[in-house]
mmCIF file of C-alpha atoms and ligand atoms in Angstrom:
data_model
loop_
_atom_site.group_PDB
_atom_site.id
_atom_site.type_symbol
_atom_site.label_atom_id
_atom_site.label_comp_id
_atom_site.label_asym_id
_atom_site.label_seq_id
_atom_site.Cartn_x
_atom_site.Cartn_y
_atom_site.Cartn_z
ATOM 1 C CA MET A 94 190.181 224.394 -47.583
ATOM 2 C CA ILE A 95 191.798 224.990 -44.209
ATOM 3 C CA PRO A 96 189.541 227.344 -42.225
ATOM 4 C CA PHE A 97 190.786 229.886 -39.711
ATOM 5 C CA LEU A 98 188.641 228.184 -37.106
ATOM 6 C CA ASP A 99 185.847 225.602 -37.278
ATOM 7 C CA LEU A 100 182.901 226.215 -34.975
ATOM 8 C CA LYS A 101 180.806 223.543 -36.714
ATOM 9 C CA ALA A 102 183.406 220.877 -35.937
ATOM 10 C CA GLN A 103 183.390 221.932 -32.301
ATOM 11 C CA TYR A 104 179.601 221.724 -32.110
ATOM 12 C CA GLN A 105 179.565 218.291 -33.775
ATOM 13 C CA SER A 106 182.094 217.000 -31.233
ATOM 14 C CA ILE A 107 179.774 217.784 -28.285
ATOM 15 C CA LYS A 108 176.351 218.016 -29.966
ATOM 16 C CA PRO A 109 174.347 215.759 -27.595
ATOM 17 C CA GLU A 110 175.561 217.703 -24.529
ATOM 18 C CA ILE A 111 174.874 221.113 -26.079
ATOM 19 C CA ASP A 112 171.457 220.126 -27.406
ATOM 20 C CA ALA A 113 170.425 218.766 -23.997
ATOM 21 C CA ALA A 114 171.636 221.952 -22.269
ATOM 22 C CA VAL A 115 169.646 224.192 -24.626
ATOM 23 C CA LEU A 116 166.498 222.062 -24.343
ATOM 24 C CA GLY A 117 166.852 222.138 -20.563
ATOM 25 C CA VAL A 118 166.694 225.930 -20.543
ATOM 26 C CA LEU A 119 163.781 225.994 -22.996
ATOM 27 C CA GLY A 120 161.903 223.684 -20.634
ATOM 28 C CA SER A 121 162.795 225.631 -17.508
ATOM 29 C CA ALA A 122 161.864 228.991 -19.106
ATOM 30 C CA GLN A 123 164.756 230.634 -17.199
ATOM 31 C CA TYR A 124 165.694 232.643 -20.262
ATOM 32 C CA ILE A 125 167.683 235.405 -18.545
ATOM 33 C CA LEU A 126 170.167 234.708 -15.705
ATOM 34 C CA GLY A 127 168.631 231.824 -13.683
ATOM 35 C CA ASP A 128 170.118 228.627 -12.271
ATOM 36 C CA GLU A 129 172.335 227.708 -15.241
ATOM 37 C CA VAL A 130 173.967 231.143 -15.322
ATOM 38 C CA ALA A 131 174.458 231.094 -11.541
ATOM 39 C CA ALA A 132 176.069 227.650 -11.750
ATOM 40 C CA PHE A 133 178.289 228.808 -14.613
ATOM 41 C CA GLU A 134 179.408 231.791 -12.532
ATOM 42 C CA ARG A 135 180.504 229.486 -9.699
ATOM 43 C CA GLU A 136 182.285 227.126 -12.082
ATOM 44 C CA PHE A 137 184.065 229.882 -14.019
ATOM 45 C CA ALA A 138 185.189 231.575 -10.783
ATOM 46 C CA GLN A 139 186.677 228.257 -9.721
ATOM 47 C CA PHE A 140 188.340 227.869 -13.131
ATOM 48 C CA CYS A 141 190.034 231.272 -12.678
ATOM 49 C CA ASN A 142 190.832 230.619 -9.028
ATOM 50 C CA VAL A 143 188.877 233.702 -7.859
ATOM 51 C CA LYS A 144 186.026 234.256 -5.410
ATOM 52 C CA HIS A 145 183.375 235.835 -7.636
ATOM 53 C CA ALA A 146 182.188 235.869 -11.233
ATOM 54 C CA ILE A 147 179.373 237.998 -12.679
ATOM 55 C CA ALA A 148 178.052 236.824 -16.048
ATOM 56 C CA VAL A 149 177.131 239.512 -18.568
ATOM 57 C CA ASN A 150 176.091 239.865 -22.208
ATOM 58 C CA THR A 151 179.490 240.687 -23.817
ATOM 59 C CA GLY A 152 183.171 241.010 -22.997
ATOM 60 C CA THR A 153 182.908 244.731 -23.646
ATOM 61 C CA SER A 154 180.197 245.015 -20.969
ATOM 62 C CA ALA A 155 182.424 243.034 -18.606
ATOM 63 C CA LEU A 156 185.251 245.562 -19.013
ATOM 64 C CA HIS A 157 182.808 248.467 -18.735
ATOM 65 C CA LEU A 158 181.402 247.175 -15.426
ATOM 66 C CA ALA A 159 184.870 246.481 -14.041
ATOM 67 C CA LEU A 160 185.904 250.077 -14.785
ATOM 68 C CA LEU A 161 182.710 251.588 -13.338
ATOM 69 C CA ALA A 162 182.940 249.518 -10.161
ATOM 70 C CA ALA A 163 186.548 250.700 -9.750
ATOM 71 C CA GLY A 164 185.186 254.246 -9.707
ATOM 72 C CA VAL A 165 186.282 255.314 -13.202
ATOM 73 C CA GLY A 166 184.361 258.240 -14.704
ATOM 74 C CA PRO A 167 184.654 261.534 -16.600
ATOM 75 C CA GLY A 168 187.938 263.357 -15.935
ATOM 76 C CA ASP A 169 189.821 260.157 -15.150
ATOM 77 C CA GLU A 170 192.488 258.519 -17.271
ATOM 78 C CA VAL A 171 192.827 254.798 -17.944
ATOM 79 C CA ILE A 172 196.121 253.470 -19.296
ATOM 80 C CA THR A 173 196.026 250.688 -21.880
ATOM 81 C CA VAL A 174 197.780 249.631 -25.096
ATOM 82 C CA PRO A 175 196.986 250.683 -28.677
ATOM 83 C CA PHE A 176 197.730 247.203 -30.062
ATOM 84 C CA THR A 177 194.458 245.512 -29.087
ATOM 85 C CA PHE A 178 190.921 244.964 -30.301
ATOM 86 C CA VAL A 179 189.067 248.282 -30.309
ATOM 87 C CA ALA A 180 186.652 247.116 -27.581
ATOM 88 C CA THR A 181 189.317 247.595 -24.882
ATOM 89 C CA VAL A 182 189.370 251.298 -25.682
ATOM 90 C CA SER A 183 185.605 251.577 -26.259
ATOM 91 C CA ALA A 184 184.915 250.233 -22.761
ATOM 92 C CA ILE A 185 187.112 253.011 -21.344
ATOM 93 C CA CYS A 186 185.317 255.644 -23.452
ATOM 94 C CA TYR A 187 181.879 254.397 -22.282
ATOM 95 C CA THR A 188 182.771 255.500 -18.733
ATOM 96 C CA GLY A 189 183.599 259.034 -19.893
ATOM 97 C CA ALA A 190 187.274 258.562 -18.972
ATOM 98 C CA THR A 191 190.153 259.254 -21.370
ATOM 99 C CA PRO A 192 192.193 256.326 -22.721
ATOM 100 C CA VAL A 193 195.961 256.892 -22.447
ATOM 101 C CA PHE A 194 198.212 254.559 -24.408
ATOM 102 C CA VAL A 195 201.575 253.005 -23.649
ATOM 103 C CA ASP A 196 203.405 250.947 -26.249
ATOM 104 C CA VAL A 197 203.681 247.164 -26.260
ATOM 105 C CA ASP A 198 206.698 244.959 -25.695
ATOM 106 C CA PRO A 199 208.067 244.073 -29.163
ATOM 107 C CA VAL A 200 208.372 240.377 -28.259
ATOM 108 C CA THR A 201 205.129 239.524 -26.419
ATOM 109 C CA PHE A 202 202.991 242.344 -27.900
ATOM 110 C CA CYS A 203 201.604 242.977 -24.396
ATOM 111 C CA MET A 204 201.994 246.202 -22.363
ATOM 112 C CA ASP A 205 205.650 247.215 -21.951
ATOM 113 C CA PRO A 206 206.019 247.788 -18.171
ATOM 114 C CA SER A 207 209.132 249.933 -18.736
ATOM 115 C CA LYS A 208 206.951 252.508 -20.540
ATOM 116 C CA LEU A 209 204.164 252.493 -17.970
ATOM 117 C CA GLU A 210 205.325 254.789 -15.213
ATOM 118 C CA ALA A 211 205.904 257.775 -17.516
ATOM 119 C CA ALA A 212 202.231 257.631 -18.581
ATOM 120 C CA ILE A 213 200.850 257.932 -15.035
ATOM 121 C CA THR A 214 199.395 261.340 -14.074
ATOM 122 C CA PRO A 215 197.388 262.511 -11.033
ATOM 123 C CA ARG A 216 194.250 261.632 -13.066
ATOM 124 C CA THR A 217 195.206 258.001 -13.711
ATOM 125 C CA LYS A 218 192.581 255.760 -12.123
ATOM 126 C CA VAL A 219 193.212 252.357 -13.689
ATOM 127 C CA ILE A 220 195.849 250.474 -15.690
ATOM 128 C CA MET A 221 194.302 247.968 -18.102
ATOM 129 C CA PRO A 222 196.826 245.533 -19.609
ATOM 130 C CA VAL A 223 195.567 243.219 -22.366
ATOM 131 C CA HIS A 224 196.518 239.530 -22.357
ATOM 132 C CA LEU A 225 196.914 239.549 -26.126
ATOM 133 C CA TYR A 226 196.497 236.382 -28.224
ATOM 134 C CA GLY A 227 196.140 234.296 -25.028
ATOM 135 C CA GLN A 228 199.439 235.238 -23.368
ATOM 136 C CA MET A 229 199.352 237.260 -20.159
ATOM 137 C CA ALA A 230 201.025 240.632 -19.833
ATOM 138 C CA ASP A 231 204.060 240.929 -17.520
ATOM 139 C CA MET A 232 201.897 241.356 -14.413
ATOM 140 C CA ASP A 233 204.503 241.579 -11.598
ATOM 141 C CA PRO A 234 206.003 244.948 -12.624
ATOM 142 C CA ILE A 235 202.559 246.266 -13.659
ATOM 143 C CA MET A 236 201.087 245.389 -10.240
ATOM 144 C CA GLU A 237 204.143 246.786 -8.456
ATOM 145 C CA ILE A 238 203.859 250.136 -10.250
ATOM 146 C CA GLY A 239 200.079 250.211 -9.695
ATOM 147 C CA GLU A 240 200.426 249.544 -5.974
ATOM 148 C CA ARG A 241 203.236 252.040 -5.510
ATOM 149 C CA ARG A 242 201.379 254.793 -7.396
ATOM 150 C CA GLY A 243 197.933 254.026 -5.953
ATOM 151 C CA VAL A 244 196.427 252.986 -9.298
ATOM 152 C CA LYS A 245 194.206 249.916 -9.694
ATOM 153 C CA VAL A 246 194.869 247.247 -12.297
ATOM 154 C CA ILE A 247 192.045 245.635 -14.320
ATOM 155 C CA GLU A 248 192.903 242.804 -16.713
ATOM 156 C CA ASP A 249 191.491 242.610 -20.233
ATOM 157 C CA ALA A 250 191.464 238.809 -20.256
ATOM 158 C CA CYS A 251 189.033 238.563 -23.191
ATOM 159 C CA GLN A 252 191.491 236.373 -25.156
ATOM 160 C CA ALA A 253 193.075 234.530 -22.245
ATOM 161 C CA HIS A 254 190.761 231.921 -20.657
ATOM 162 C CA GLY A 255 193.027 229.611 -18.660
ATOM 163 C CA ALA A 256 196.269 231.482 -19.404
ATOM 164 C CA GLU A 257 198.778 231.649 -16.535
ATOM 165 C CA TYR A 258 201.540 233.941 -15.278
ATOM 166 C CA LYS A 259 203.956 232.315 -12.834
ATOM 167 C CA GLY A 260 201.271 229.740 -12.072
ATOM 168 C CA ARG A 261 198.528 232.314 -11.499
ATOM 169 C CA ARG A 262 195.452 232.296 -13.696
ATOM 170 C CA ALA A 263 194.382 235.144 -15.941
ATOM 171 C CA GLY A 264 191.796 237.167 -14.033
ATOM 172 C CA SER A 265 193.165 236.379 -10.575
ATOM 173 C CA ILE A 266 195.875 239.050 -10.291
ATOM 174 C CA GLY A 267 194.224 242.462 -10.844
ATOM 175 C CA LEU A 268 191.366 244.028 -8.905
ATOM 176 C CA SER A 269 189.057 242.467 -11.490
ATOM 177 C CA ALA A 270 189.123 241.142 -15.051
ATOM 178 C CA GLY A 271 186.826 240.868 -18.048
ATOM 179 C CA PHE A 272 186.468 237.813 -20.311
ATOM 180 C CA SER A 273 184.602 237.485 -23.617
ATOM 181 C CA PHE A 274 182.592 234.487 -24.828
ATOM 182 C CA TYR A 275 182.265 235.725 -28.408
ATOM 183 C CA PRO A 276 181.871 232.490 -30.435
ATOM 184 C CA GLY A 277 185.430 232.512 -31.781
ATOM 185 C CA LYS A 278 187.107 232.962 -28.377
ATOM 186 C CA ASN A 279 188.723 229.941 -26.671
ATOM 187 C CA LEU A 280 185.535 229.546 -24.640
ATOM 188 C CA GLY A 281 182.722 230.720 -26.908
ATOM 189 C CA ALA A 282 178.966 231.016 -26.486
ATOM 190 C CA CYS A 283 176.450 230.348 -29.283
ATOM 191 C CA GLY A 284 175.882 234.090 -29.430
ATOM 192 C CA GLU A 285 177.267 236.923 -27.310
ATOM 193 C CA GLY A 286 178.538 236.523 -23.745
ATOM 194 C CA GLY A 287 181.058 237.805 -21.218
ATOM 195 C CA ILE A 288 181.972 237.660 -17.529
ATOM 196 C CA VAL A 289 183.768 239.757 -14.904
ATOM 197 C CA VAL A 290 185.764 238.067 -12.155
ATOM 198 C CA THR A 291 187.101 239.502 -8.887
ATOM 199 C CA ASN A 292 188.269 238.540 -5.411
ATOM 200 C CA ASP A 293 186.845 241.781 -3.986
ATOM 201 C CA ASP A 294 183.424 241.526 -2.301
ATOM 202 C CA LYS A 295 182.622 245.215 -2.743
ATOM 203 C CA GLN A 296 183.458 245.193 -6.472
ATOM 204 C CA MET A 297 181.317 242.084 -6.882
ATOM 205 C CA GLU A 298 178.291 243.675 -5.196
ATOM 206 C CA THR A 299 178.532 246.820 -7.306
ATOM 207 C CA MET A 300 178.982 244.902 -10.574
ATOM 208 C CA ARG A 301 176.020 242.621 -9.790
ATOM 209 C CA MET A 302 173.806 245.668 -9.329
ATOM 210 C CA LEU A 303 175.168 247.500 -12.393
ATOM 211 C CA ARG A 304 174.514 244.451 -14.587
ATOM 212 C CA ASP A 305 170.812 244.408 -13.698
ATOM 213 C CA TRP A 306 169.504 247.986 -13.694
ATOM 214 C CA GLY A 307 171.313 248.992 -10.502
ATOM 215 C CA GLN A 308 168.846 247.062 -8.377
ATOM 216 C CA SER A 309 169.589 246.066 -4.783
ATOM 217 C CA GLU A 310 166.246 244.280 -4.794
ATOM 218 C CA ARG A 311 163.444 244.232 -7.331
ATOM 219 C CA TYR A 312 162.405 247.808 -8.302
ATOM 220 C CA HIS A 313 164.841 249.353 -5.807
ATOM 221 C CA HIS A 314 167.335 251.073 -8.122
ATOM 222 C CA VAL A 315 170.117 252.322 -5.862
ATOM 223 C CA ILE A 316 172.563 253.165 -8.673
ATOM 224 C CA LYS A 317 172.158 253.921 -12.400
ATOM 225 C CA GLY A 318 172.612 250.551 -14.044
ATOM 226 C CA PHE A 319 172.447 248.686 -17.331
ATOM 227 C CA ASN A 320 170.804 245.706 -18.956
ATOM 228 C CA TYR A 321 173.977 243.608 -19.255
ATOM 229 C CA ARG A 322 172.520 240.238 -18.180
ATOM 230 C CA MET A 323 173.557 236.881 -19.648
ATOM 231 C CA ASP A 324 170.952 234.651 -21.350
ATOM 232 C CA GLY A 325 170.078 231.357 -19.668
ATOM 233 C CA ILE A 326 170.797 229.410 -22.864
ATOM 234 C CA GLN A 327 174.302 230.871 -23.104
ATOM 235 C CA GLY A 328 174.987 230.026 -19.455
ATOM 236 C CA ALA A 329 173.928 226.412 -20.002
ATOM 237 C CA ILE A 330 176.021 226.104 -23.189
ATOM 238 C CA LEU A 331 179.066 227.674 -21.528
ATOM 239 C CA ARG A 332 178.817 225.226 -18.613
ATOM 240 C CA VAL A 333 179.066 222.342 -21.071
ATOM 241 C CA LYS A 334 181.959 223.909 -22.982
ATOM 242 C CA LEU A 335 183.870 224.849 -19.816
ATOM 243 C CA ARG A 336 184.138 221.136 -19.016
ATOM 244 C CA HIS A 337 186.030 220.659 -22.317
ATOM 245 C CA LEU A 338 188.157 223.797 -22.163
ATOM 246 C CA GLU A 339 191.325 222.364 -20.596
ATOM 247 C CA HIS A 340 191.389 219.614 -23.210
ATOM 248 C CA TRP A 341 190.837 222.158 -26.011
ATOM 249 C CA THR A 342 193.557 224.414 -24.622
ATOM 250 C CA GLU A 343 196.048 221.550 -24.583
ATOM 251 C CA ALA A 344 195.074 220.773 -28.195
ATOM 252 C CA ARG A 345 195.743 224.419 -29.151
ATOM 253 C CA ARG A 346 199.097 224.314 -27.363
ATOM 254 C CA SER A 347 200.115 221.138 -29.143
ATOM 255 C CA ARG A 348 199.157 222.636 -32.554
ATOM 256 C CA ALA A 349 201.230 225.708 -31.641
ATOM 257 C CA LYS A 350 204.181 223.522 -30.690
ATOM 258 C CA LEU A 351 204.032 221.779 -34.052
ATOM 259 C CA TYR A 352 203.888 225.127 -35.876
ATOM 260 C CA ASP A 353 206.859 226.323 -33.784
ATOM 261 C CA ALA A 354 208.903 223.295 -34.840
ATOM 262 C CA GLU A 355 207.938 223.505 -38.520
ATOM 263 C CA LEU A 356 208.593 227.249 -38.750
ATOM 264 C CA ALA A 357 211.696 227.340 -36.521
ATOM 265 C CA GLY A 358 214.137 227.518 -39.428
ATOM 266 C CA SER A 359 211.993 229.770 -41.608
ATOM 267 C CA THR A 360 213.662 232.735 -43.250
ATOM 268 C CA ARG A 361 210.235 234.192 -44.080
ATOM 269 C CA VAL A 362 208.389 234.264 -40.754
ATOM 270 C CA ALA A 363 209.247 234.428 -37.055
ATOM 271 C CA PRO A 364 207.072 232.198 -34.846
ATOM 272 C CA PRO A 365 205.530 233.760 -31.712
ATOM 273 C CA ILE A 366 207.548 233.674 -28.514
ATOM 274 C CA GLN A 367 206.098 232.181 -25.343
ATOM 275 C CA ALA A 368 207.601 233.802 -22.245
ATOM 276 C CA THR A 369 209.028 231.047 -20.042
ATOM 277 C CA ASP A 370 207.066 232.166 -16.955
ATOM 278 C CA ARG A 371 203.691 231.991 -18.742
ATOM 279 C CA ARG A 372 201.144 229.517 -20.067
ATOM 280 C CA HIS A 373 200.073 230.744 -23.502
ATOM 281 C CA VAL A 374 196.598 229.502 -24.513
ATOM 282 C CA TYR A 375 196.993 230.468 -28.195
ATOM 283 C CA HIS A 376 193.702 232.180 -28.870
ATOM 284 C CA VAL A 377 195.703 233.487 -31.841
ATOM 285 C CA TYR A 378 198.883 231.999 -33.334
ATOM 286 C CA ALA A 379 200.516 235.074 -34.869
ATOM 287 C CA VAL A 380 203.776 234.918 -36.785
ATOM 288 C CA ARG A 381 205.703 238.039 -37.798
ATOM 289 C CA SER A 382 206.976 238.728 -41.271
ATOM 290 C CA ALA A 383 208.174 241.636 -43.364
ATOM 291 C CA ASP A 384 206.400 239.813 -46.242
ATOM 292 C CA ARG A 385 203.141 239.496 -44.340
ATOM 293 C CA ASP A 386 200.845 240.568 -47.168
ATOM 294 C CA LEU A 387 202.566 238.376 -49.744
ATOM 295 C CA ILE A 388 202.376 235.306 -47.493
ATOM 296 C CA ARG A 389 198.723 235.980 -46.754
ATOM 297 C CA GLU A 390 198.119 236.059 -50.505
ATOM 298 C CA GLU A 391 200.008 232.769 -51.035
ATOM 299 C CA LEU A 392 198.012 231.097 -48.267
ATOM 300 C CA SER A 393 194.786 232.350 -49.746
ATOM 301 C CA ARG A 394 195.728 230.929 -53.173
ATOM 302 C CA ALA A 395 196.392 227.594 -51.431
ATOM 303 C CA ASN A 396 192.902 227.764 -49.877
ATOM 304 C CA ILE A 397 194.180 228.495 -46.384
ATOM 305 C CA GLN A 398 192.439 231.177 -44.359
ATOM 306 C CA SER A 399 194.457 233.574 -42.209
ATOM 307 C CA GLY A 400 193.715 236.662 -40.134
ATOM 308 C CA LEU A 401 195.155 240.032 -39.104
ATOM 309 C CA HIS A 402 195.049 240.869 -35.394
ATOM 310 C CA TYR A 403 195.253 243.815 -35.808
ATOM 311 C CA PRO A 404 196.245 245.715 -38.956
ATOM 312 C CA ILE A 405 195.621 249.216 -37.535
ATOM 313 C CA PRO A 406 196.499 250.109 -33.924
ATOM 314 C CA VAL A 407 193.711 251.864 -32.048
ATOM 315 C CA HIS A 408 195.596 255.192 -31.762
ATOM 316 C CA LEU A 409 195.498 255.443 -35.583
ATOM 317 C CA GLN A 410 191.800 254.571 -35.934
ATOM 318 C CA LYS A 411 189.613 257.371 -37.229
ATOM 319 C CA ALA A 412 187.076 256.828 -34.444
ATOM 320 C CA HIS A 413 189.726 257.742 -31.873
ATOM 321 C CA GLU A 414 191.479 260.582 -33.669
ATOM 322 C CA ASP A 415 190.086 262.936 -31.002
ATOM 323 C CA LEU A 416 192.703 261.501 -28.616
ATOM 324 C CA GLY A 417 195.304 263.383 -30.651
ATOM 325 C CA TYR A 418 197.809 260.624 -31.329
ATOM 326 C CA LYS A 419 199.735 260.362 -34.588
ATOM 327 C CA SER A 420 201.721 257.868 -36.605
ATOM 328 C CA GLY A 421 205.088 257.220 -34.946
ATOM 329 C CA ASP A 422 203.817 257.626 -31.368
ATOM 330 C CA PHE A 423 203.938 253.880 -30.593
ATOM 331 C CA PRO A 424 206.597 252.278 -32.814
ATOM 332 C CA ALA A 425 206.368 248.727 -31.428
ATOM 333 C CA SER A 426 202.579 248.663 -31.897
ATOM 334 C CA GLU A 427 202.813 250.123 -35.389
ATOM 335 C CA LYS A 428 205.516 247.654 -36.424
ATOM 336 C CA ALA A 429 203.509 244.750 -35.003
ATOM 337 C CA ALA A 430 200.390 245.906 -36.872
ATOM 338 C CA SER A 431 202.337 245.849 -40.144
ATOM 339 C CA GLU A 432 204.010 242.456 -39.556
ATOM 340 C CA VAL A 433 201.663 240.087 -37.723
ATOM 341 C CA LEU A 434 199.822 237.299 -39.507
ATOM 342 C CA SER A 435 197.455 234.948 -37.661
ATOM 343 C CA LEU A 436 197.557 231.336 -38.875
ATOM 344 C CA PRO A 437 194.669 228.903 -38.464
ATOM 345 C CA ILE A 438 194.554 227.375 -34.979
ATOM 346 C CA PHE A 439 191.674 225.561 -33.326
ATOM 347 C CA PRO A 440 191.414 222.458 -31.146
ATOM 348 C CA GLU A 441 189.957 220.285 -33.915
ATOM 349 C CA MET A 442 192.743 221.182 -36.365
ATOM 350 C CA THR A 443 194.761 218.117 -37.465
ATOM 351 C CA ASP A 444 198.544 217.749 -37.488
ATOM 352 C CA ASP A 445 198.299 217.342 -41.266
ATOM 353 C CA GLN A 446 196.573 220.701 -41.581
ATOM 354 C CA VAL A 447 199.271 222.399 -39.484
ATOM 355 C CA GLN A 448 201.881 220.715 -41.674
ATOM 356 C CA THR A 449 200.178 221.955 -44.840
ATOM 357 C CA VAL A 450 200.067 225.545 -43.610
ATOM 358 C CA ALA A 451 203.735 225.443 -42.556
ATOM 359 C CA ASP A 452 204.827 223.801 -45.833
ATOM 360 C CA THR A 453 202.924 226.388 -47.845
ATOM 361 C CA ILE A 454 204.759 229.182 -46.021
ATOM 362 C CA ASN A 455 208.152 227.486 -46.198
ATOM 363 C CA SER A 456 207.855 226.731 -49.904
ATOM 364 C CA GLY A 457 206.793 230.239 -50.858
ATOM 365 C CA GLY A 458 203.286 229.131 -51.749
ATOM 366 C CA GLN A 459 204.474 226.441 -54.198
ATOM 367 C CA ARG A 460 203.011 223.558 -52.230
ATOM 368 C CA LYS A 461 199.463 222.567 -53.169
ATOM 369 C CA ALA A 462 197.015 222.444 -50.255
ATOM 370 C CA ALA A 463 195.877 218.924 -49.387
HETATM 371 C C1 PLP B 566 186.871 240.066 -27.912
HETATM 372 C C2 PLP B 566 187.570 241.141 -27.159
HETATM 373 C C3 PLP B 566 186.883 242.117 -26.431
HETATM 374 C C4 PLP B 566 185.392 242.311 -26.481
HETATM 375 O O1 PLP B 566 184.624 241.189 -26.278
HETATM 376 P P1 PLP B 566 183.146 241.127 -26.877
HETATM 377 O O2 PLP B 566 182.568 239.902 -26.210
HETATM 378 O O3 PLP B 566 183.258 240.956 -28.359
HETATM 379 O O4 PLP B 566 182.419 242.359 -26.486
HETATM 380 C C5 PLP B 566 187.636 243.013 -25.665
HETATM 381 N N1 PLP B 566 188.976 242.972 -25.644
HETATM 382 C C6 PLP B 566 189.677 242.065 -26.366
HETATM 383 C C7 PLP B 566 191.167 242.059 -26.281
HETATM 384 C C8 PLP B 566 188.994 241.129 -27.150
HETATM 385 O O5 PLP B 566 189.687 240.237 -27.884
#
């Protein structure tokens, strides 16, 4: 069997370090926030090349805090894409603001900057591009439009730890950015986790308070806040894993390169395209195919797991039908949702496994899995 990802293999590869980190927190009894989380915040900020990082309990909370600190609330509009994980849109809804969608670029599947300006209204408070699959959105035109129209930009970097755009790290370009440490993300906790990063001192102060009941000091609640704190054990585990992340990212990129080569001549699938000005970190390796469902079936028969990210765009989800969108509103997103197929990719994956997946696709499912 070739799994979609292998969290057990990752744990086995660094078990002594992880076990020691967890035991350290158990001994220190700093179960919520504490020294390990504070150290992780400093190290992750450095990793993103930003001034501040505020560790929280999920990526969704990270996006929620970033929006609140930017002043988003009821009556405001936040522009994002419909081709994303639903949490992007949920975080906007939590603030009471209205999500407004613009379609994605048909090649990168990230926000199409040429569609952005038409979606801006006097109520637009924030633009939230998503760095989908680990490749950053086209940030220069998005930032230019935001600055010219007086609208802030917040990055949904939940899939893009270590990704770069023209040499700049994900999270370092917008006013702030949210990352997720859901276990399957490129940097994953052993449970839930997330973080917000920013270069802005004022945003940082507000988000720190919001994360911990709106306190300026103990029992002085100056704003209405949340319990969005990160666990000490997750902070300690993430510190260990962060030290391995660059190595893991390079392993993902080399697996992707091998897939690219093996699938280059395929008549059945089109490999993903990496924009030349970006460093793709391949959280997801998604091919496109008109025969997506058939190929998924063939892979499954060959004992190869695959995934769909995402089969239904958010504007067509029942939960968000109140927004009033309909089928046909975002053709590039709808086409992508019907064609994408995510192949297994993880740092511990072997070249042989990549070869087996590619051969199975190229041979129409005739090849037996190793
Ligand atoms: C994972 C993810 C989130 C939410 O992160 P959680 O930690 O699961 O709350 C938000 N946006 C995108 C694009 C994601 O992939």
